Amino acid sequence: MKAMIIGAGSEALHTIKKAHEQGLLITALDGNPDAEGLRAADTGLVVDISKERSVIETAQRERPDFILTAPIGRYLTTVGAVNDALHLPGISRQMAVLCTDKYRFHQKLQEQSLRQSHCYAVGGEGGMRSEELRDGIIQGDLPLTFPAILKPRFGSGSRGIHMIQNKEALDLALENEEYVLEECVPGEEYGVDGAVICGRFYLVLLRRKENTPPPARQAVGYFSVLPGGGFWRQVQDYMERIVSCLGLSECLLHADIIESPDGPFIVEMSARPSGHNLHNLFTPLCTGIDMAEEYIRYRMGMSWSFTPAATRRAVIHYFDMQGEVLEVPCAQQAQRAEASLLDWKCNISQGQVLAPVSDGHSLMGRGYFILEGGEDDLPEKIGRIKALFRIR
């Protein structure tokens, strides 16, 4: 059997590896000739994945049995377009649009009271002019509670997100072309790893986020949440209704959810696995479920499972320190300082100057560490690891 991956950056390597372990032949497409996944695949083709027609024509020549999704942003829609054109299983283009256009996503969920907040779009289909939005909010014709979040309308990831504190700061929005402006819902933030198979939603892992303070609010750590608790069950039910509302089927997915005073509130969702060393490392370590592998097995007609037998309490934390690095510990020093260390990858070097964390791109290249422990003692263990660095 042959599968195709559309978007072959470094985060596609795990899926390619798992596909090869199951005997699949992989064709990978990416517009960047240096994309790592092109070299790892059996066939690597340089194709601009933003050009749907070119990708469809390539897929028609290669004739894959199905498409595998790795972490990808706006051009998840190309995956859907290929599935539609070749009548392959998986998400449709319409499903992908609802996952990548944050305004359409909001509108669809708001219709069924699954996302109750004010959200406005500038640019793109159905969007208004920036002056119209600014004047409407300042004059009170368009209701909006501050602080508000300004973010790119299309795609995913943590870049280009700003917190707008008041009406006077709205001029910042006028510098952007296509964006959404929505109310900042209060509460603790979580991540969801899941799958929709044979019409059923599977919640594989719920992850509580540790975020930097506003305005950046960048995730610097994820704590696994054990299944069965009250909020876990609320998320399971809420996600089932969202999946039904969006018509998602036959896909992996991840979502960001806030535990608001009124219950779960979804920030955004995409029908593809999570990045940041989550789907390929942290989620399998905590649950025993490798989502890429199980989806491949499902597609190949083999036995599969998205239901963890048990969930381990652990945290993946990224190096969010700032300042000039005077001393960097090695893995052995970290293991001696904290016996519960499960994994360690540090790309920080002596003499490096670490800037304040502003987005995921500025953080992920530094590396990560994973610790096991109880809910109460994990923060203390994180502190012991970070204290091994000498920074001024």
mmCIF file of C-alpha atoms in Angstrom:
data_model
loop_
_atom_site.group_PDB
_atom_site.id
_atom_site.type_symbol
_atom_site.label_atom_id
_atom_site.label_comp_id
_atom_site.label_asym_id
_atom_site.label_seq_id
_atom_site.Cartn_x
_atom_site.Cartn_y
_atom_site.Cartn_z
ATOM 1 C CA MET A 1 0.000 0.000 0.000
ATOM 2 C CA LYS A 2 1.041 3.594 -0.629
ATOM 3 C CA ALA A 3 0.256 6.730 1.399
ATOM 4 C CA MET A 4 0.968 10.401 0.789
ATOM 5 C CA ILE A 5 1.988 13.160 3.178
ATOM 6 C CA ILE A 6 1.275 16.748 2.130
ATOM 7 C CA GLY A 7 3.659 19.050 3.999
ATOM 8 C CA ALA A 8 6.927 17.301 4.816
ATOM 9 C CA GLY A 9 8.682 19.397 7.451
ATOM 10 C CA SER A 10 10.524 17.920 10.416
ATOM 11 C CA GLU A 11 7.273 17.204 12.259
ATOM 12 C CA ALA A 12 6.290 14.747 9.501
ATOM 13 C CA LEU A 13 9.279 12.502 10.284
ATOM 14 C CA HIS A 14 7.507 10.588 13.042
ATOM 15 C CA THR A 15 4.560 9.697 10.811
ATOM 16 C CA ILE A 16 6.891 8.632 7.994
ATOM 17 C CA LYS A 17 8.831 6.424 10.389
ATOM 18 C CA LYS A 18 5.663 4.767 11.695
ATOM 19 C CA ALA A 19 4.416 4.236 8.149
ATOM 20 C CA HIS A 20 7.632 2.520 7.157
ATOM 21 C CA GLU A 21 7.420 0.269 10.214
ATOM 22 C CA GLN A 22 4.068 -0.963 8.895
ATOM 23 C CA GLY A 23 5.434 -1.546 5.401
ATOM 24 C CA LEU A 24 3.816 1.473 3.747
ATOM 25 C CA LEU A 25 5.427 3.275 0.843
ATOM 26 C CA ILE A 26 5.375 7.043 1.411
ATOM 27 C CA THR A 27 5.267 9.855 -1.108
ATOM 28 C CA ALA A 28 5.929 13.232 0.528
ATOM 29 C CA LEU A 29 5.190 16.652 -0.966
ATOM 30 C CA ASP A 30 6.564 20.007 0.126
ATOM 31 C CA GLY A 31 7.392 23.306 -1.529
ATOM 32 C CA ASN A 32 10.707 23.497 0.322
ATOM 33 C CA PRO A 33 13.332 21.326 -1.425
ATOM 34 C CA ASP A 34 15.224 21.066 1.879
ATOM 35 C CA ALA A 35 12.236 19.732 3.860
ATOM 36 C CA GLU A 36 13.435 16.806 5.989
ATOM 37 C CA GLY A 37 10.431 14.657 5.176
ATOM 38 C CA LEU A 38 11.280 14.651 1.462
ATOM 39 C CA ARG A 39 14.520 12.815 2.193
ATOM 40 C CA ALA A 40 12.903 10.401 4.646
ATOM 41 C CA ALA A 41 10.090 9.376 2.289
ATOM 42 C CA ASP A 42 10.380 6.731 -0.420
ATOM 43 C CA THR A 43 9.500 9.421 -2.953
ATOM 44 C CA GLY A 44 10.016 13.100 -2.150
ATOM 45 C CA LEU A 45 8.502 15.626 -4.558
ATOM 46 C CA VAL A 46 8.960 19.396 -4.486
ATOM 47 C CA VAL A 47 5.434 20.730 -4.982
ATOM 48 C CA ASP A 48 3.946 23.980 -3.645
ATOM 49 C CA ILE A 49 1.257 22.649 -1.303
ATOM 50 C CA SER A 50 -0.617 25.949 -1.446
ATOM 51 C CA LYS A 51 -1.447 25.154 -5.098
ATOM 52 C CA GLU A 52 -4.335 22.698 -4.835
ATOM 53 C CA ARG A 53 -4.486 21.883 -8.558
ATOM 54 C CA SER A 54 -0.765 21.019 -8.707
ATOM 55 C CA VAL A 55 -1.030 18.789 -5.643
ATOM 56 C CA ILE A 56 -4.163 17.054 -6.978
ATOM 57 C CA GLU A 57 -2.466 16.369 -10.310
ATOM 58 C CA THR A 58 0.562 14.947 -8.500
ATOM 59 C CA ALA A 59 -1.665 12.754 -6.353
ATOM 60 C CA GLN A 60 -3.507 11.493 -9.424
ATOM 61 C CA ARG A 61 -0.181 10.372 -10.904
ATOM 62 C CA GLU A 62 1.087 8.810 -7.650
ATOM 63 C CA ARG A 63 -2.273 7.183 -6.756
ATOM 64 C CA PRO A 64 -1.958 6.867 -2.965
ATOM 65 C CA ASP A 65 -4.366 4.625 -1.084
ATOM 66 C CA PHE A 66 -4.856 7.364 1.536
ATOM 67 C CA ILE A 67 -3.404 10.611 2.852
ATOM 68 C CA LEU A 68 -1.632 10.818 6.202
ATOM 69 C CA THR A 69 -1.703 14.124 8.094
ATOM 70 C CA ALA A 70 1.304 15.477 9.953
ATOM 71 C CA PRO A 71 1.245 18.820 11.794
ATOM 72 C CA ILE A 72 0.297 21.388 9.137
ATOM 73 C CA GLY A 73 -1.286 24.842 9.214
ATOM 74 C CA ARG A 74 -3.435 26.645 6.692
ATOM 75 C CA TYR A 75 -2.935 24.160 3.878
ATOM 76 C CA LEU A 76 -4.754 21.376 5.624
ATOM 77 C CA THR A 77 -7.330 22.469 3.023
ATOM 78 C CA THR A 78 -5.092 20.983 0.323
ATOM 79 C CA VAL A 79 -5.299 17.613 2.068
ATOM 80 C CA GLY A 80 -9.077 17.858 2.000
ATOM 81 C CA ALA A 81 -9.080 18.893 -1.667
ATOM 82 C CA VAL A 82 -6.999 15.831 -2.609
ATOM 83 C CA ASN A 83 -9.310 13.523 -0.649
ATOM 84 C CA ASP A 84 -12.298 14.992 -2.475
ATOM 85 C CA ALA A 85 -10.718 14.786 -5.923
ATOM 86 C CA LEU A 86 -9.446 11.212 -5.542
ATOM 87 C CA HIS A 87 -12.404 9.989 -3.437
ATOM 88 C CA LEU A 88 -10.066 9.004 -0.613
ATOM 89 C CA PRO A 89 -11.055 8.476 3.027
ATOM 90 C CA GLY A 90 -10.389 11.249 5.525
ATOM 91 C CA ILE A 91 -11.360 14.880 5.862
ATOM 92 C CA SER A 92 -13.020 16.783 3.057
ATOM 93 C CA ARG A 93 -11.988 20.234 1.933
ATOM 94 C CA GLN A 94 -15.055 21.697 3.634
ATOM 95 C CA MET A 95 -14.071 20.082 6.936
ATOM 96 C CA ALA A 96 -10.553 21.462 6.541
ATOM 97 C CA VAL A 97 -11.877 24.978 5.860
ATOM 98 C CA LEU A 98 -13.819 24.908 9.129
ATOM 99 C CA CYS A 99 -10.617 23.901 10.956
ATOM 100 C CA THR A 100 -8.351 26.512 9.355
ATOM 101 C CA ASP A 101 -10.614 29.563 8.983
ATOM 102 C CA LYS A 102 -11.116 30.730 12.560
ATOM 103 C CA TYR A 103 -14.077 32.940 11.676
ATOM 104 C CA ARG A 104 -15.973 30.201 9.826
ATOM 105 C CA PHE A 105 -15.121 27.874 12.732
ATOM 106 C CA HIS A 106 -16.609 30.366 15.196
ATOM 107 C CA GLN A 107 -19.748 30.927 13.107
ATOM 108 C CA LYS A 108 -20.447 27.210 12.720
ATOM 109 C CA LEU A 109 -20.085 26.458 16.422
ATOM 110 C CA GLN A 110 -21.977 29.554 17.493
ATOM 111 C CA GLU A 111 -24.972 28.385 15.445
ATOM 112 C CA GLN A 112 -25.324 25.448 17.835
ATOM 113 C CA SER A 113 -24.355 27.369 21.003
ATOM 114 C CA LEU A 114 -21.045 25.531 21.241
ATOM 115 C CA ARG A 115 -19.004 28.749 21.221
ATOM 116 C CA GLN A 116 -20.727 31.710 22.815
ATOM 117 C CA SER A 117 -18.626 34.839 22.500
ATOM 118 C CA HIS A 118 -18.197 37.820 20.198
ATOM 119 C CA CYS A 119 -15.818 37.324 17.275
ATOM 120 C CA TYR A 120 -15.262 39.563 14.236
ATOM 121 C CA ALA A 121 -13.294 39.065 11.031
ATOM 122 C CA VAL A 122 -11.448 41.517 8.830
ATOM 123 C CA GLY A 123 -10.498 40.439 5.333
ATOM 124 C CA GLY A 124 -11.356 37.232 3.576
ATOM 125 C CA GLU A 125 -14.840 35.970 2.789
ATOM 126 C CA GLY A 126 -17.443 37.531 5.069
ATOM 127 C CA GLY A 127 -14.905 39.832 6.747
ATOM 128 C CA MET A 128 -15.380 43.557 7.202
ATOM 129 C CA ARG A 129 -13.030 46.468 6.587
ATOM 130 C CA SER A 130 -10.702 47.296 9.465
ATOM 131 C CA GLU A 131 -12.078 50.839 9.755
ATOM 132 C CA GLU A 132 -15.604 49.433 9.930
ATOM 133 C CA LEU A 133 -14.623 47.128 12.795
ATOM 134 C CA ARG A 134 -12.794 49.845 14.700
ATOM 135 C CA ASP A 135 -15.602 52.366 14.362
ATOM 136 C CA GLY A 136 -18.271 49.793 15.239
ATOM 137 C CA ILE A 137 -16.511 48.782 18.452
ATOM 138 C CA ILE A 138 -15.614 52.337 19.526
ATOM 139 C CA GLN A 139 -19.182 53.528 18.928
ATOM 140 C CA GLY A 140 -20.662 50.498 20.694
ATOM 141 C CA ASP A 141 -22.486 49.114 17.653
ATOM 142 C CA LEU A 142 -20.347 45.943 17.735
ATOM 143 C CA PRO A 143 -20.247 44.477 21.264
ATOM 144 C CA LEU A 144 -16.867 43.285 22.491
ATOM 145 C CA THR A 145 -15.532 42.759 25.999
ATOM 146 C CA PHE A 146 -11.872 43.615 26.628
ATOM 147 C CA PRO A 147 -9.246 42.302 26.828
ATOM 148 C CA ALA A 148 -9.603 40.787 23.367
ATOM 149 C CA ILE A 149 -7.429 38.495 21.293
ATOM 150 C CA LEU A 150 -6.202 39.476 17.838
ATOM 151 C CA LYS A 151 -4.891 36.589 15.735
ATOM 152 C CA PRO A 152 -4.480 35.565 12.094
ATOM 153 C CA ARG A 153 -7.742 34.369 10.615
ATOM 154 C CA PHE A 154 -6.234 31.439 8.755
ATOM 155 C CA GLY A 155 -3.981 28.562 9.757
ATOM 156 C CA SER A 156 -2.805 27.429 13.165
ATOM 157 C CA GLY A 157 0.093 27.892 15.539
ATOM 158 C CA SER A 158 1.017 30.540 18.062
ATOM 159 C CA ARG A 159 2.517 33.259 15.859
ATOM 160 C CA GLY A 160 1.008 36.686 15.330
ATOM 161 C CA ILE A 161 -1.273 36.602 18.389
ATOM 162 C CA HIS A 162 -1.795 39.836 20.332
ATOM 163 C CA MET A 163 -3.840 40.742 23.376
ATOM 164 C CA ILE A 164 -5.750 44.021 22.935
ATOM 165 C CA GLN A 165 -6.400 45.580 26.321
ATOM 166 C CA ASN A 166 -8.830 48.352 25.386
ATOM 167 C CA LYS A 167 -10.480 50.287 22.565
ATOM 168 C CA GLU A 168 -7.555 52.683 22.336
ATOM 169 C CA ALA A 169 -5.254 49.815 21.311
ATOM 170 C CA LEU A 170 -7.428 48.840 18.360
ATOM 171 C CA ASP A 171 -5.234 50.703 15.893
ATOM 172 C CA LEU A 172 -2.802 47.788 16.144
ATOM 173 C CA ALA A 173 -5.427 45.689 14.395
ATOM 174 C CA LEU A 174 -5.396 48.029 11.419
ATOM 175 C CA GLU A 175 -1.851 46.928 10.593
ATOM 176 C CA ASN A 176 -3.092 43.414 9.811
ATOM 177 C CA GLU A 177 -4.935 42.337 6.669
ATOM 178 C CA GLU A 178 -6.811 39.141 7.542
ATOM 179 C CA TYR A 179 -7.475 38.468 11.194
ATOM 180 C CA VAL A 180 -10.105 37.757 13.785
ATOM 181 C CA LEU A 181 -10.710 39.801 16.906
ATOM 182 C CA GLU A 182 -12.472 37.927 19.655
ATOM 183 C CA GLU A 183 -13.120 38.182 23.365
ATOM 184 C CA CYS A 184 -10.572 36.711 25.745
ATOM 185 C CA VAL A 185 -12.406 33.982 27.656
ATOM 186 C CA PRO A 186 -11.048 33.620 31.218
ATOM 187 C CA GLY A 187 -9.925 30.299 32.615
ATOM 188 C CA GLU A 188 -7.192 27.686 32.554
ATOM 189 C CA GLU A 189 -6.195 26.404 29.126
ATOM 190 C CA TYR A 190 -5.922 22.778 28.013
ATOM 191 C CA GLY A 191 -4.902 20.856 24.921
ATOM 192 C CA VAL A 192 -6.738 17.842 23.519
ATOM 193 C CA ASP A 193 -5.332 14.963 21.469
ATOM 194 C CA GLY A 194 -8.031 12.845 19.869
ATOM 195 C CA ALA A 195 -9.297 10.919 16.870
ATOM 196 C CA VAL A 196 -12.571 10.411 15.023
ATOM 197 C CA ILE A 197 -12.865 6.846 13.783
ATOM 198 C CA CYS A 198 -15.971 5.102 12.440
ATOM 199 C CA GLY A 199 -18.109 8.028 13.578
ATOM 200 C CA ARG A 200 -16.846 7.963 17.179
ATOM 201 C CA PHE A 201 -14.688 10.542 18.958
ATOM 202 C CA TYR A 202 -11.825 9.191 21.081
ATOM 203 C CA LEU A 203 -10.221 11.446 23.689
ATOM 204 C CA VAL A 204 -6.661 10.135 23.849
ATOM 205 C CA LEU A 205 -5.077 12.738 26.146
ATOM 206 C CA LEU A 206 -6.151 15.918 27.897
ATOM 207 C CA ARG A 207 -3.196 18.226 28.665
ATOM 208 C CA ARG A 208 -3.250 21.182 31.059
ATOM 209 C CA LYS A 209 -1.114 24.067 29.813
ATOM 210 C CA GLU A 210 1.361 26.223 31.670
ATOM 211 C CA ASN A 211 1.319 29.564 29.873
ATOM 212 C CA THR A 212 3.468 32.659 30.105
ATOM 213 C CA PRO A 213 1.653 35.742 31.462
ATOM 214 C CA PRO A 214 -0.387 37.991 29.138
ATOM 215 C CA PRO A 215 -0.057 39.300 26.554
ATOM 216 C CA ALA A 216 1.954 36.449 24.981
ATOM 217 C CA ARG A 217 0.309 33.545 26.871
ATOM 218 C CA GLN A 218 2.634 31.067 25.160
ATOM 219 C CA ALA A 219 2.494 27.458 26.379
ATOM 220 C CA VAL A 220 5.778 26.490 28.029
ATOM 221 C CA GLY A 221 4.606 23.189 29.518
ATOM 222 C CA TYR A 222 1.883 20.540 29.284
ATOM 223 C CA PHE A 223 0.698 18.412 32.213
ATOM 224 C CA SER A 224 -1.172 15.187 31.465
ATOM 225 C CA VAL A 225 -4.640 14.948 33.019
ATOM 226 C CA LEU A 226 -5.834 11.572 34.242
ATOM 227 C CA PRO A 227 -9.127 10.441 32.659
ATOM 228 C CA GLY A 228 -12.396 10.198 34.528
ATOM 229 C CA GLY A 229 -12.500 13.520 36.375
ATOM 230 C CA GLY A 230 -15.349 15.996 36.095
ATOM 231 C CA PHE A 231 -13.708 18.354 33.620
ATOM 232 C CA TRP A 232 -12.314 15.430 31.603
ATOM 233 C CA ARG A 233 -15.857 14.101 31.159
ATOM 234 C CA GLN A 234 -17.128 17.575 30.241
ATOM 235 C CA VAL A 235 -14.446 17.834 27.546
ATOM 236 C CA GLN A 236 -15.321 14.398 26.197
ATOM 237 C CA ASP A 237 -18.986 15.359 25.830
ATOM 238 C CA TYR A 238 -18.199 18.839 24.477
ATOM 239 C CA MET A 239 -15.777 17.513 21.867
ATOM 240 C CA GLU A 240 -18.290 14.899 20.727
ATOM 241 C CA ARG A 241 -20.793 17.672 20.028
ATOM 242 C CA ILE A 242 -18.199 19.822 18.244
ATOM 243 C CA VAL A 243 -17.073 16.934 16.054
ATOM 244 C CA SER A 244 -20.707 16.293 15.126
ATOM 245 C CA CYS A 245 -21.344 19.994 14.428
ATOM 246 C CA LEU A 246 -18.327 20.291 12.110
ATOM 247 C CA GLY A 247 -19.003 16.962 10.428
ATOM 248 C CA LEU A 248 -15.501 15.663 11.115
ATOM 249 C CA SER A 249 -14.799 12.027 10.354
ATOM 250 C CA GLU A 250 -11.909 9.628 9.830
ATOM 251 C CA CYS A 251 -9.158 11.877 11.159
ATOM 252 C CA LEU A 252 -6.758 12.683 13.951
ATOM 253 C CA LEU A 253 -7.306 16.006 15.688
ATOM 254 C CA HIS A 254 -6.083 18.351 18.366
ATOM 255 C CA ALA A 255 -7.777 21.291 20.050
ATOM 256 C CA ASP A 256 -7.207 24.087 22.545
ATOM 257 C CA ILE A 257 -9.898 24.396 25.216
ATOM 258 C CA ILE A 258 -10.419 26.759 28.144
ATOM 259 C CA GLU A 259 -11.987 25.677 31.424
ATOM 260 C CA SER A 260 -14.231 28.724 31.722
ATOM 261 C CA PRO A 261 -16.700 29.483 34.542
ATOM 262 C CA ASP A 262 -19.434 28.227 32.194
ATOM 263 C CA GLY A 263 -17.661 24.995 31.250
ATOM 264 C CA PRO A 264 -15.390 24.059 28.338
ATOM 265 C CA PHE A 265 -14.838 26.716 25.665
ATOM 266 C CA ILE A 266 -12.965 25.769 22.497
ATOM 267 C CA VAL A 267 -10.351 28.232 21.255
ATOM 268 C CA GLU A 268 -9.517 26.421 18.030
ATOM 269 C CA MET A 269 -9.177 22.943 16.576
ATOM 270 C CA SER A 270 -7.548 21.264 13.595
ATOM 271 C CA ALA A 271 -8.021 17.869 11.982
ATOM 272 C CA ARG A 272 -4.391 16.853 12.264
ATOM 273 C CA PRO A 273 -2.049 15.764 15.064
ATOM 274 C CA SER A 274 -0.465 18.192 17.524
ATOM 275 C CA GLY A 275 3.072 19.503 17.098
ATOM 276 C CA HIS A 276 5.664 20.626 19.667
ATOM 277 C CA ASN A 277 6.774 17.026 20.385
ATOM 278 C CA LEU A 278 3.311 16.127 21.660
ATOM 279 C CA HIS A 279 1.746 13.595 19.269
ATOM 280 C CA ASN A 280 5.078 11.951 18.504
ATOM 281 C CA LEU A 281 6.560 11.872 22.010
ATOM 282 C CA PHE A 282 4.555 13.093 25.003
ATOM 283 C CA THR A 283 1.163 11.598 24.151
ATOM 284 C CA PRO A 284 2.536 8.082 23.418
ATOM 285 C CA LEU A 285 4.679 8.240 26.565
ATOM 286 C CA CYS A 286 1.683 9.160 28.744
ATOM 287 C CA THR A 287 -0.955 6.927 27.175
ATOM 288 C CA GLY A 288 0.790 4.140 25.291
ATOM 289 C CA ILE A 289 -1.152 5.313 22.220
ATOM 290 C CA ASP A 290 0.873 6.459 19.221
ATOM 291 C CA MET A 291 -1.855 8.212 17.259
ATOM 292 C CA ALA A 292 0.023 8.185 13.953
ATOM 293 C CA GLU A 293 0.713 4.467 14.248
ATOM 294 C CA GLU A 294 -2.850 3.578 15.240
ATOM 295 C CA TYR A 295 -4.313 5.609 12.380
ATOM 296 C CA ILE A 296 -1.990 3.871 9.909
ATOM 297 C CA ARG A 297 -3.005 0.472 11.300
ATOM 298 C CA TYR A 298 -6.667 1.439 10.998
ATOM 299 C CA ARG A 299 -6.223 2.492 7.374
ATOM 300 C CA MET A 300 -4.373 -0.751 6.568
ATOM 301 C CA GLY A 301 -7.145 -2.931 8.021
ATOM 302 C CA MET A 302 -5.100 -4.031 11.040
ATOM 303 C CA SER A 303 -6.053 -4.018 14.729
ATOM 304 C CA TRP A 304 -6.033 -0.548 16.299
ATOM 305 C CA SER A 305 -6.939 1.313 19.484
ATOM 306 C CA PHE A 306 -7.280 4.938 20.556
ATOM 307 C CA THR A 307 -8.316 4.040 24.111
ATOM 308 C CA PRO A 308 -5.426 4.158 26.623
ATOM 309 C CA ALA A 309 -5.225 1.247 29.050
ATOM 310 C CA ALA A 310 -3.773 3.704 31.577
ATOM 311 C CA THR A 311 -2.530 7.308 31.616
ATOM 312 C CA ARG A 312 0.732 8.360 33.218
ATOM 313 C CA ARG A 313 0.920 11.660 35.095
ATOM 314 C CA ALA A 314 3.795 13.592 33.592
ATOM 315 C CA VAL A 315 4.823 16.971 32.192
ATOM 316 C CA ILE A 316 6.697 18.037 29.087
ATOM 317 C CA HIS A 317 8.355 21.370 29.720
ATOM 318 C CA TYR A 318 10.282 23.652 27.399
ATOM 319 C CA PHE A 319 13.238 25.827 28.392
ATOM 320 C CA ASP A 320 11.517 29.175 28.985
ATOM 321 C CA MET A 321 14.369 30.901 30.840
ATOM 322 C CA GLN A 322 15.753 34.241 29.638
ATOM 323 C CA GLY A 323 19.131 35.944 29.884
ATOM 324 C CA GLU A 324 22.747 35.100 29.092
ATOM 325 C CA VAL A 325 23.520 31.412 29.629
ATOM 326 C CA LEU A 326 26.655 30.916 31.716
ATOM 327 C CA GLU A 327 26.369 27.183 32.372
ATOM 328 C CA VAL A 328 24.333 24.360 30.785
ATOM 329 C CA PRO A 329 23.782 20.999 32.525
ATOM 330 C CA CYS A 330 24.129 17.722 30.642
ATOM 331 C CA ALA A 331 21.547 14.922 30.628
ATOM 332 C CA GLN A 332 23.435 12.990 33.308
ATOM 333 C CA GLN A 333 23.434 15.984 35.659
ATOM 334 C CA ALA A 334 19.704 16.443 35.104
ATOM 335 C CA GLN A 335 19.062 12.760 35.810
ATOM 336 C CA ARG A 336 21.050 12.918 39.049
ATOM 337 C CA ALA A 337 19.166 16.023 40.146
ATOM 338 C CA GLU A 338 15.760 14.540 39.350
ATOM 339 C CA ALA A 339 15.342 10.755 39.208
ATOM 340 C CA SER A 340 11.896 11.066 37.607
ATOM 341 C CA LEU A 341 13.397 12.524 34.416
ATOM 342 C CA LEU A 342 11.993 10.507 31.495
ATOM 343 C CA ASP A 343 13.461 12.385 28.525
ATOM 344 C CA TRP A 344 15.820 15.288 27.870
ATOM 345 C CA LYS A 345 16.801 17.229 24.785
ATOM 346 C CA CYS A 346 18.646 20.493 25.305
ATOM 347 C CA ASN A 347 19.856 22.603 22.377
ATOM 348 C CA ILE A 348 20.961 25.546 24.538
ATOM 349 C CA SER A 349 24.662 26.420 24.516
ATOM 350 C CA GLN A 350 26.915 28.367 26.857
ATOM 351 C CA GLY A 351 27.073 32.037 25.945
ATOM 352 C CA GLN A 352 23.692 32.002 24.230
ATOM 353 C CA VAL A 353 21.342 34.862 25.067
ATOM 354 C CA LEU A 354 17.784 33.653 25.587
ATOM 355 C CA ALA A 355 15.178 36.258 24.702
ATOM 356 C CA PRO A 356 11.800 36.399 26.436
ATOM 357 C CA VAL A 357 9.396 33.805 25.046
ATOM 358 C CA SER A 358 7.037 35.452 22.563
ATOM 359 C CA ASP A 359 5.725 32.532 20.503
ATOM 360 C CA GLY A 360 6.201 28.838 19.900
ATOM 361 C CA HIS A 361 8.817 29.409 17.227
ATOM 362 C CA SER A 362 11.083 31.235 19.681
ATOM 363 C CA LEU A 363 10.788 28.415 22.224
ATOM 364 C CA MET A 364 10.689 25.007 20.544
ATOM 365 C CA GLY A 365 14.203 25.075 19.138
ATOM 366 C CA ARG A 366 15.633 25.181 22.662
ATOM 367 C CA GLY A 367 14.509 21.639 23.486
ATOM 368 C CA TYR A 368 12.444 20.058 26.258
ATOM 369 C CA PHE A 369 12.472 17.751 29.273
ATOM 370 C CA ILE A 370 9.845 15.298 30.501
ATOM 371 C CA LEU A 371 9.236 14.458 34.153
ATOM 372 C CA GLU A 372 6.936 11.985 35.872
ATOM 373 C CA GLY A 373 5.333 12.723 39.231
ATOM 374 C CA GLY A 374 2.285 13.693 41.208
ATOM 375 C CA GLU A 375 0.182 16.726 40.424
ATOM 376 C CA ASP A 376 1.467 18.576 43.480
ATOM 377 C CA ASP A 377 5.193 17.845 43.160
ATOM 378 C CA LEU A 378 5.731 18.301 39.409
ATOM 379 C CA PRO A 379 6.135 22.118 39.648
ATOM 380 C CA GLU A 380 8.859 21.646 42.269
ATOM 381 C CA LYS A 381 10.627 19.101 40.055
ATOM 382 C CA ILE A 382 10.510 21.509 37.109
ATOM 383 C CA GLY A 383 12.134 24.149 39.301
ATOM 384 C CA ARG A 384 14.969 21.794 40.247
ATOM 385 C CA ILE A 385 15.754 21.109 36.595
ATOM 386 C CA LYS A 386 15.714 24.777 35.610
ATOM 387 C CA ALA A 387 17.910 25.654 38.593
ATOM 388 C CA LEU A 388 20.714 23.581 37.050
ATOM 389 C CA PHE A 389 21.200 26.333 34.457
ATOM 390 C CA ARG A 390 23.261 29.358 35.468
ATOM 391 C CA ILE A 391 21.834 32.457 33.769
ATOM 392 C CA ARG A 392 22.342 36.166 34.275
#
